[in-house]
Every structure is written in C-alpha cells, then in structure tokens.
C-alpha cells in the first residue's frame, strides 16, 4: 500500500502518467511489466472515464506471482467510496487451472476491498468493540465491483494464487480516489468522512 501509493505520488510530482511512470521503473522486472501492461490495456488506461470517476493502478509481487490491478472508483457526496470495476492481470507461471486462478484473484480482491474500505478495529475500555459481521462489515453483493481477471500465458513454473490478488487492490483504489478527487489516502481503512461534501 505504501510503496504503490508513493509511486503514484512520485508520478504526480514528476508530471508523468502513473502507468507510464511505473513502466519507466520496471525495465528490469519483465514479469511485473507484463502484468502492468496487460491490466492497463484491458482497463482502457488513458481512455476517458465517466464524470466523477477516477482510475488507479498498482502492482505487486507475492508468493512468486506478479499481479497488476486497475480500479475505477467514484466518491459519493456522503463520502462513500464506490468501486465500480477492477481489472486484474496475473502472471503465476503455467496456468494449471485457469478457473481456480480467476476465483482466487476475485476472492483476494474482495478480501482486500473489505479491509481497505471497512476493516476498522476500535477499542473501548481496553476491549475490541467489533465482535462479528454485524459490527465488522465486509464487502456485500450490492457493493461488489465488476471484476475482470486476465491470466498471462507462461511456461514458467506454477506459483501462488491464494493471496497475490490482495496487495494491489488498496493502493489501486487509493490512487483512483486521488484521480477522482485530488485527495490522497495515506492510511487504511479509507476514511469516508474526509470525502464528505466534496
């Protein structure tokens, strides 16, 4: 989250498109560059987004797999962040079961969005206030974005697909929020209060 958020800030400071900025810095990381290019292409990076929306991009390597995600978001007047679409590209070596890879990426994105948007733990009198899903919300069906998963064709050894969908989603959403509102998100979970009446 920190690295990919900071990469976006560096791109903005350098007046370079966030996708192009990452491309310039991944010349020695061909597999990361491959997923970055694929996700950007499939998401239509550089094409206009509907009014009030922004796109953000992030990459990550985990469990020897490479993932890039593009999130398209809007921020309501209430401050609520709405994720409309996520495009994911994954290079996990040879795809033994593409359906499983797709399911794992989608579930990782849902898990990561739940943490990024709602994963707040509060304490009162030394005790955690959240006890179960009634007071610790997770992403529900009505908040679920459209997710596209694209698998890089590879002859490399198969690698992990359990968790690699999680790390890029929070920074992709935070970077999209900046694109939509001009406000940076530097802590998680994302505090909707800061976006009220924008």
PDB file of C-alpha atoms in Angstrom, residues 17-171:
ATOM      1  CA  UNK A  17       1.125   9.393 -16.104  1.00  0.00           C
ATOM      2  CA  UNK A  18       1.111   6.828 -13.229  1.00  0.00           C
ATOM      3  CA  UNK A  19       1.086   3.893 -15.641  1.00  0.00           C
ATOM      4  CA  UNK A  20       3.924   5.310 -17.755  1.00  0.00           C
ATOM      5  CA  UNK A  21       5.894   6.187 -14.605  1.00  0.00           C
ATOM      6  CA  UNK A  22       5.727   2.579 -13.446  1.00  0.00           C
ATOM      7  CA  UNK A  23       6.716   1.356 -16.915  1.00  0.00           C
ATOM      8  CA  UNK A  24       9.850   3.516 -16.762  1.00  0.00           C
ATOM      9  CA  UNK A  25      10.840   1.937 -13.438  1.00  0.00           C
ATOM     10  CA  UNK A  26      10.110  -1.696 -14.274  1.00  0.00           C
ATOM     11  CA  UNK A  27      12.550  -2.183 -17.145  1.00  0.00           C
ATOM     12  CA  UNK A  28      14.411  -4.847 -15.139  1.00  0.00           C
ATOM     13  CA  UNK A  29      11.224  -6.574 -13.995  1.00  0.00           C
ATOM     14  CA  UNK A  30       9.753  -8.061 -17.194  1.00  0.00           C
ATOM     15  CA  UNK A  31       7.039 -10.097 -15.490  1.00  0.00           C
ATOM     16  CA  UNK A  32       5.797  -7.140 -13.422  1.00  0.00           C
ATOM     17  CA  UNK A  33       5.938  -5.009 -16.549  1.00  0.00           C
ATOM     18  CA  UNK A  34       3.952  -7.675 -18.394  1.00  0.00           C
ATOM     19  CA  UNK A  35       1.058  -7.665 -15.926  1.00  0.00           C
ATOM     20  CA  UNK A  36       1.160  -3.866 -15.709  1.00  0.00           C
ATOM     21  CA  UNK A  37       0.831  -3.555 -19.483  1.00  0.00           C
ATOM     22  CA  UNK A  38      -1.896  -6.193 -19.687  1.00  0.00           C
ATOM     23  CA  UNK A  39      -4.013  -4.677 -16.897  1.00  0.00           C
ATOM     24  CA  UNK A  40      -3.665  -1.167 -18.331  1.00  0.00           C
ATOM     25  CA  UNK A  41      -4.593  -2.339 -21.817  1.00  0.00           C
ATOM     26  CA  UNK A  42      -7.623  -4.348 -20.699  1.00  0.00           C
ATOM     27  CA  UNK A  43      -8.819  -1.489 -18.462  1.00  0.00           C
ATOM     28  CA  UNK A  44      -8.565   1.034 -21.293  1.00  0.00           C
ATOM     29  CA  UNK A  45      -5.992   3.096 -19.429  1.00  0.00           C
ATOM     30  CA  UNK A  46      -5.848   6.584 -20.905  1.00  0.00           C
ATOM     31  CA  UNK A  47      -9.411   6.486 -22.235  1.00  0.00           C
ATOM     32  CA  UNK A  48     -11.984   8.801 -20.628  1.00  0.00           C
ATOM     33  CA  UNK A  49     -13.859   7.630 -17.530  1.00  0.00           C
ATOM     34  CA  UNK A  50     -17.431   8.673 -16.688  1.00  0.00           C
ATOM     35  CA  UNK A  51     -17.730  12.030 -14.932  1.00  0.00           C
ATOM     36  CA  UNK A  52     -16.914  11.831 -11.231  1.00  0.00           C
ATOM     37  CA  UNK A  53     -14.823   8.685 -11.550  1.00  0.00           C
ATOM     38  CA  UNK A  54     -11.097   8.040 -11.440  1.00  0.00           C
ATOM     39  CA  UNK A  55      -8.797   5.163 -12.302  1.00  0.00           C
ATOM     40  CA  UNK A  56      -5.880   3.975 -10.207  1.00  0.00           C
ATOM     41  CA  UNK A  57      -3.238   1.363 -10.874  1.00  0.00           C
ATOM     42  CA  UNK A  58      -0.919  -0.723  -8.690  1.00  0.00           C
ATOM     43  CA  UNK A  59       1.368  -3.746  -8.994  1.00  0.00           C
ATOM     44  CA  UNK A  60       2.726  -6.278  -6.534  1.00  0.00           C
ATOM     45  CA  UNK A  61       4.789  -9.446  -6.364  1.00  0.00           C
ATOM     46  CA  UNK A  62       3.877 -12.006  -3.733  1.00  0.00           C
ATOM     47  CA  UNK A  63       4.207 -15.778  -3.412  1.00  0.00           C
ATOM     48  CA  UNK A  64       6.381 -15.652  -6.561  1.00  0.00           C
ATOM     49  CA  UNK A  65       3.407 -14.382  -8.595  1.00  0.00           C
ATOM     50  CA  UNK A  66       3.005 -10.987 -10.253  1.00  0.00           C
ATOM     51  CA  UNK A  67      -0.245  -9.014 -10.204  1.00  0.00           C
ATOM     52  CA  UNK A  68      -1.402  -5.633 -11.502  1.00  0.00           C
ATOM     53  CA  UNK A  69      -4.814  -4.149 -10.825  1.00  0.00           C
ATOM     54  CA  UNK A  70      -6.672  -1.133 -12.166  1.00  0.00           C
ATOM     55  CA  UNK A  71      -9.584   0.160 -10.075  1.00  0.00           C
ATOM     56  CA  UNK A  72     -12.273   2.532 -11.284  1.00  0.00           C
ATOM     57  CA  UNK A  73     -13.973   4.391  -8.434  1.00  0.00           C
ATOM     58  CA  UNK A  74     -16.257   7.267  -7.590  1.00  0.00           C
ATOM     59  CA  UNK A  75     -16.810   9.112  -4.322  1.00  0.00           C
ATOM     60  CA  UNK A  76     -20.386   9.997  -3.354  1.00  0.00           C
ATOM     61  CA  UNK A  77     -21.326  13.286  -1.646  1.00  0.00           C
ATOM     62  CA  UNK A  78     -21.845  11.237   1.515  1.00  0.00           C
ATOM     63  CA  UNK A  79     -18.141  10.361   1.320  1.00  0.00           C
ATOM     64  CA  UNK A  80     -18.814   6.727   0.437  1.00  0.00           C
ATOM     65  CA  UNK A  81     -16.219   5.261  -1.913  1.00  0.00           C
ATOM     66  CA  UNK A  82     -17.785   3.144  -4.644  1.00  0.00           C
ATOM     67  CA  UNK A  83     -15.556   0.742  -6.587  1.00  0.00           C
ATOM     68  CA  UNK A  84     -17.216   0.135  -9.960  1.00  0.00           C
ATOM     69  CA  UNK A  85     -14.692  -2.045 -11.754  1.00  0.00           C
ATOM     70  CA  UNK A  86     -11.405  -3.838 -11.135  1.00  0.00           C
ATOM     71  CA  UNK A  87      -9.236  -5.215 -13.916  1.00  0.00           C
ATOM     72  CA  UNK A  88      -6.655  -7.725 -12.727  1.00  0.00           C
ATOM     73  CA  UNK A  89      -3.727  -9.220 -14.631  1.00  0.00           C
ATOM     74  CA  UNK A  90      -1.812 -12.108 -13.076  1.00  0.00           C
ATOM     75  CA  UNK A  91       1.349 -13.974 -14.012  1.00  0.00           C
ATOM     76  CA  UNK A  92       1.518 -17.075 -11.843  1.00  0.00           C
ATOM     77  CA  UNK A  93       3.526 -19.183 -14.238  1.00  0.00           C
ATOM     78  CA  UNK A  94       1.871 -22.029 -16.106  1.00  0.00           C
ATOM     79  CA  UNK A  95      -1.893 -21.856 -15.522  1.00  0.00           C
ATOM     80  CA  UNK A  96      -2.820 -25.345 -14.348  1.00  0.00           C
ATOM     81  CA  UNK A  97      -6.472 -24.478 -13.690  1.00  0.00           C
ATOM     82  CA  UNK A  98      -7.470 -21.040 -15.062  1.00  0.00           C
ATOM     83  CA  UNK A  99     -10.889 -21.141 -13.359  1.00  0.00           C
ATOM     84  CA  UNK A 100      -9.241 -21.562  -9.960  1.00  0.00           C
ATOM     85  CA  UNK A 101      -6.812 -18.719 -10.674  1.00  0.00           C
ATOM     86  CA  UNK A 102      -9.693 -16.439 -11.624  1.00  0.00           C
ATOM     87  CA  UNK A 103     -11.653 -17.377  -8.492  1.00  0.00           C
ATOM     88  CA  UNK A 104      -8.602 -16.817  -6.278  1.00  0.00           C
ATOM     89  CA  UNK A 105      -7.928 -13.374  -7.787  1.00  0.00           C
ATOM     90  CA  UNK A 106     -11.557 -12.350  -7.369  1.00  0.00           C
ATOM     91  CA  UNK A 107     -11.722 -13.551  -3.774  1.00  0.00           C
ATOM     92  CA  UNK A 108      -8.430 -11.777  -2.981  1.00  0.00           C
ATOM     93  CA  UNK A 109      -9.811  -8.561  -4.427  1.00  0.00           C
ATOM     94  CA  UNK A 110     -12.987  -8.888  -2.333  1.00  0.00           C
ATOM     95  CA  UNK A 111     -10.932  -9.589   0.791  1.00  0.00           C
ATOM     96  CA  UNK A 112      -8.627  -6.635   0.082  1.00  0.00           C
ATOM     97  CA  UNK A 113     -11.529  -4.275  -0.641  1.00  0.00           C
ATOM     98  CA  UNK A 114     -13.232  -5.306   2.600  1.00  0.00           C
ATOM     99  CA  UNK A 115     -10.075  -4.481   4.544  1.00  0.00           C
ATOM    100  CA  UNK A 116      -9.428  -1.223   2.666  1.00  0.00           C
ATOM    101  CA  UNK A 117     -12.967   0.116   2.930  1.00  0.00           C
ATOM    102  CA  UNK A 118     -14.306  -1.318   6.206  1.00  0.00           C
ATOM    103  CA  UNK A 119     -11.525  -3.029   8.156  1.00  0.00           C
ATOM    104  CA  UNK A 120     -11.523  -0.745  11.193  1.00  0.00           C
ATOM    105  CA  UNK A 121     -10.977  -2.120  14.679  1.00  0.00           C
ATOM    106  CA  UNK A 122     -11.840   0.162  17.600  1.00  0.00           C
ATOM    107  CA  UNK A 123     -11.158  -0.242  21.306  1.00  0.00           C
ATOM    108  CA  UNK A 124     -13.240   0.877  24.282  1.00  0.00           C
ATOM    109  CA  UNK A 125     -12.051   0.384  27.839  1.00  0.00           C
ATOM    110  CA  UNK A 126      -9.274  -1.872  26.578  1.00  0.00           C
ATOM    111  CA  UNK A 127     -11.617  -4.167  24.635  1.00  0.00           C
ATOM    112  CA  UNK A 128     -12.228  -4.622  20.933  1.00  0.00           C
ATOM    113  CA  UNK A 129     -15.724  -3.358  20.075  1.00  0.00           C
ATOM    114  CA  UNK A 130     -16.232  -5.431  16.931  1.00  0.00           C
ATOM    115  CA  UNK A 131     -17.412  -8.960  17.709  1.00  0.00           C
ATOM    116  CA  UNK A 132     -18.854 -10.331  14.469  1.00  0.00           C
ATOM    117  CA  UNK A 133     -20.010  -9.413  10.981  1.00  0.00           C
ATOM    118  CA  UNK A 134     -22.919  -7.346  12.312  1.00  0.00           C
ATOM    119  CA  UNK A 135     -20.468  -4.689  13.533  1.00  0.00           C
ATOM    120  CA  UNK A 136     -17.442  -5.550  11.366  1.00  0.00           C
ATOM    121  CA  UNK A 137     -18.679  -5.089   7.816  1.00  0.00           C
ATOM    122  CA  UNK A 138     -17.299  -6.838   4.763  1.00  0.00           C
ATOM    123  CA  UNK A 139     -17.989  -6.165   1.100  1.00  0.00           C
ATOM    124  CA  UNK A 140     -21.581  -7.119   0.309  1.00  0.00           C
ATOM    125  CA  UNK A 141     -23.085  -8.114  -3.033  1.00  0.00           C
ATOM    126  CA  UNK A 142     -24.578  -4.662  -3.631  1.00  0.00           C
ATOM    127  CA  UNK A 143     -21.099  -3.109  -3.310  1.00  0.00           C
ATOM    128  CA  UNK A 144     -19.304  -5.686  -5.417  1.00  0.00           C
ATOM    129  CA  UNK A 145     -17.488  -4.255  -8.429  1.00  0.00           C
ATOM    130  CA  UNK A 146     -17.286  -5.885 -11.818  1.00  0.00           C
ATOM    131  CA  UNK A 147     -14.015  -7.847 -11.845  1.00  0.00           C
ATOM    132  CA  UNK A 148     -12.106  -8.960 -14.915  1.00  0.00           C
ATOM    133  CA  UNK A 149      -9.160 -11.310 -14.486  1.00  0.00           C
ATOM    134  CA  UNK A 150      -6.611 -11.794 -17.256  1.00  0.00           C
ATOM    135  CA  UNK A 151      -4.004 -14.550 -16.969  1.00  0.00           C
ATOM    136  CA  UNK A 152      -0.613 -14.132 -18.635  1.00  0.00           C
ATOM    137  CA  UNK A 153       0.268 -17.143 -20.774  1.00  0.00           C
ATOM    138  CA  UNK A 154       3.505 -18.526 -19.368  1.00  0.00           C
ATOM    139  CA  UNK A 155       5.740 -21.570 -19.395  1.00  0.00           C
ATOM    140  CA  UNK A 156       7.298 -20.692 -16.016  1.00  0.00           C
ATOM    141  CA  UNK A 157       6.741 -22.989 -13.028  1.00  0.00           C
ATOM    142  CA  UNK A 158       3.302 -22.507 -11.400  1.00  0.00           C
ATOM    143  CA  UNK A 159       3.322 -20.198  -8.394  1.00  0.00           C
ATOM    144  CA  UNK A 160       0.882 -18.990  -5.716  1.00  0.00           C
ATOM    145  CA  UNK A 161      -2.613 -17.700  -6.359  1.00  0.00           C
ATOM    146  CA  UNK A 162      -4.101 -17.667  -2.867  1.00  0.00           C
ATOM    147  CA  UNK A 163      -3.094 -14.207  -1.685  1.00  0.00           C
ATOM    148  CA  UNK A 164      -1.498 -12.301  -4.618  1.00  0.00           C
ATOM    149  CA  UNK A 165      -4.776 -10.605  -5.566  1.00  0.00           C
ATOM    150  CA  UNK A 166      -4.871  -8.797  -2.198  1.00  0.00           C
ATOM    151  CA  UNK A 167      -1.827  -6.443  -2.098  1.00  0.00           C
ATOM    152  CA  UNK A 168      -2.501  -4.261  -5.169  1.00  0.00           C
ATOM    153  CA  UNK A 169      -6.191  -3.511  -4.551  1.00  0.00           C
ATOM    154  CA  UNK A 170      -5.964  -0.988  -1.696  1.00  0.00           C
ATOM    155  CA  UNK A 171      -3.348   1.190  -3.447  1.00  0.00           C
TER     156      UNK A 171
END
